[in-house]
Structures are given as C-alpha cells and as structure tokens.
mmCIF file of C-alpha atoms in Angstrom:
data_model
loop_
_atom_site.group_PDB
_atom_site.id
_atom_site.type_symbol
_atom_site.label_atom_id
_atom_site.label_comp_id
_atom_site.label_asym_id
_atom_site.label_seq_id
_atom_site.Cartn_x
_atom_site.Cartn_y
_atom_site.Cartn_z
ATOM 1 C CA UNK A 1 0.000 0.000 0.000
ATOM 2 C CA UNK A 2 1.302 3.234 -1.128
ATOM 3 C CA UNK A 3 1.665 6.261 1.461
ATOM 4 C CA UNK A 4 -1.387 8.057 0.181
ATOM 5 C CA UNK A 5 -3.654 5.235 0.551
ATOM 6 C CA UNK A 6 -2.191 4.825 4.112
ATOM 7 C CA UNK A 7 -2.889 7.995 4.682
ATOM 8 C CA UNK A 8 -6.384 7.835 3.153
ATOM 9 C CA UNK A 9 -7.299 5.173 5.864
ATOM 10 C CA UNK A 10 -6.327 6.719 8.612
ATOM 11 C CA UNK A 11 -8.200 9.956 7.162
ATOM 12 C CA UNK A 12 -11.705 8.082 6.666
ATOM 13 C CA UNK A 13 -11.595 6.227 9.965
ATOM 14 C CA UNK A 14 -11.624 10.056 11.646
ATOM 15 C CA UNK A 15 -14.278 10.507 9.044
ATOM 16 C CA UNK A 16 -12.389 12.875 6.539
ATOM 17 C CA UNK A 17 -12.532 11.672 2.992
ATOM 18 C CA UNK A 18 -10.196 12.207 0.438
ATOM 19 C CA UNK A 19 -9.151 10.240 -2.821
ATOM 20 C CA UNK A 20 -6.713 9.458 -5.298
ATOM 21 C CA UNK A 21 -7.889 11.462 -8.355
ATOM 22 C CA UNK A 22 -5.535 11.262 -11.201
ATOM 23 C CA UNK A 23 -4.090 7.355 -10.314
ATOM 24 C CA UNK A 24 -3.177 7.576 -14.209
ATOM 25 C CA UNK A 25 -1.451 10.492 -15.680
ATOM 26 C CA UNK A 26 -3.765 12.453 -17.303
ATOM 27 C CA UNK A 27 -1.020 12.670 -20.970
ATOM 28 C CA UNK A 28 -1.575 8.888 -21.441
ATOM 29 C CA UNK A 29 -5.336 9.474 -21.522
ATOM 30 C CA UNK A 30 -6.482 8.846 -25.400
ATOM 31 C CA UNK A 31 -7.829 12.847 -25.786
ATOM 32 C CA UNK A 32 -3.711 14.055 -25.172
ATOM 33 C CA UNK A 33 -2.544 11.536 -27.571
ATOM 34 C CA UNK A 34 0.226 13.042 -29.108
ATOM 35 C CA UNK A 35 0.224 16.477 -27.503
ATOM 36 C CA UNK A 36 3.026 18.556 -28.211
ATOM 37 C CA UNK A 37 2.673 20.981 -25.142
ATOM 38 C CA UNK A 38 3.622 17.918 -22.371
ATOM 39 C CA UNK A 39 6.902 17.858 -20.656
ATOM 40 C CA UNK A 40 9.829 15.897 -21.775
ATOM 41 C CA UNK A 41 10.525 14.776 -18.014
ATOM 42 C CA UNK A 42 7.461 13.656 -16.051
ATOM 43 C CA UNK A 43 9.014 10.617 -14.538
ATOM 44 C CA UNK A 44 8.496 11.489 -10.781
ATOM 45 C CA UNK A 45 4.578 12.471 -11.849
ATOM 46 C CA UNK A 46 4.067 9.222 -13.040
ATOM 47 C CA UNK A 47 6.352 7.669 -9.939
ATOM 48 C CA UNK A 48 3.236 9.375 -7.531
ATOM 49 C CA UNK A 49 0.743 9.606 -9.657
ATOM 50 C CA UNK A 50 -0.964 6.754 -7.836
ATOM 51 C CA UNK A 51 -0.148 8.277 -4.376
ATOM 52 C CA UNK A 52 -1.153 11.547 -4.151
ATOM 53 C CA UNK A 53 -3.973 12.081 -1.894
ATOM 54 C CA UNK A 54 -6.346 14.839 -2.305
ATOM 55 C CA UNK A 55 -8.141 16.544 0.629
ATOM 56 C CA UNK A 56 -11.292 17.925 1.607
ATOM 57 C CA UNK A 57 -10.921 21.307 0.399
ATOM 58 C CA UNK A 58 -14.398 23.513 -0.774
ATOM 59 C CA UNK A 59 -15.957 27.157 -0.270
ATOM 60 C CA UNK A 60 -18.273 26.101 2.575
ATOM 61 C CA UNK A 61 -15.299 24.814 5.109
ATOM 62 C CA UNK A 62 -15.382 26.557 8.002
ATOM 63 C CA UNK A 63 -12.291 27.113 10.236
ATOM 64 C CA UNK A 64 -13.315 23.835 12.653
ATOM 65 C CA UNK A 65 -13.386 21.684 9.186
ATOM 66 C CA UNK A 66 -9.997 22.440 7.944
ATOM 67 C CA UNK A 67 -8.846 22.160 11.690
ATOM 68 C CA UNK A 68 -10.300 18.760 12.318
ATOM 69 C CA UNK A 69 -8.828 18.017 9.019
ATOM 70 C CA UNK A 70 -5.213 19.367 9.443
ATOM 71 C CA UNK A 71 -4.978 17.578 13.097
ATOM 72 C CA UNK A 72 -6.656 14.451 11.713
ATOM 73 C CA UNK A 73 -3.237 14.643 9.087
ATOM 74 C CA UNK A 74 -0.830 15.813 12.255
ATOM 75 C CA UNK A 75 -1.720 12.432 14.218
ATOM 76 C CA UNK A 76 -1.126 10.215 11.311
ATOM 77 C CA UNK A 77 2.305 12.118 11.193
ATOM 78 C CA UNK A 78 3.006 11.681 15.076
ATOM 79 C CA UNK A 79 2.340 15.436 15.022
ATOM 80 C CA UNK A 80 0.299 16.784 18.044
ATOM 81 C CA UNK A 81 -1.973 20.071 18.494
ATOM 82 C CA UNK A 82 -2.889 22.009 15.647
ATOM 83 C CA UNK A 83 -2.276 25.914 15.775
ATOM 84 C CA UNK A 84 -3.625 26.630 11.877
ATOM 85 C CA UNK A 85 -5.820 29.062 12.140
ATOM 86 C CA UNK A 86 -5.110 30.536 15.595
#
C-alpha cells in the first residue's frame, strides 16, 4: 500500500474523505494523444501519480473543518496540536 492510501485510511476512519484522483497520468489518456505541449521529463509524476492524496478542500469549510482536518493529518504524522488558524 502506497503512502497516500495509508494515509487515506487513517483519514476516513476520523471521518475525513479524500481520494486518489488522477491514479493515471492524465497525458496517457487517449484525448492528449500526441500532444506537443507535455513535458519531456514527467518521470516522478508518473512515480506518484498513484499516491497523491487529495483533501477535503471547498468554499463552505469553516475554520473547525480544515482544523479537524489538518490535526486528523498531524496524528497520522506523530504530530500533536494544531495551531492553523489561531
């Protein structure tokens, strides 16, 4: 299991979601075919491609949400209190 899956678990048992939204790099898809405007070198995008974890993130979230959510990500990192938005 890859780092942002591990990461996703831990997030959904506190009950924040996220997800893995791009687990294929978006040049292979069939529309970008043959584009001319992608980057020579996008070896480490395709390295983490599969592994990069996207978080709640919307208008509505209030200062508590993105709290919860930010401490929720400190535990997982052995972190401890969060002081965003103090």
């Amino acid at each position: 299991m890859e780092a942002g899956r591990i990461l996703g678990s831990h997030l959904a048992k506190k009950k924040v979601f996220g997800g893995i939204h791009y687990p294929n790099p978006l040049f292979k898809a069939q529309p970008f075919e043959g584009a001319t405007t992608i980057p020579s070198d996008v070896s480490d995008y395709c390295k983490y491609a599969n592994d990069n974890l996207s978080l709640p993130m919307y208008p509505e979230m209030t200062g508590d949400h993105v709290r919860r959510i930010a401490e929720s990500v400190r535990t997982f990192a052995g972190g401890s209190d969060c002081k965003c938005l103090d």
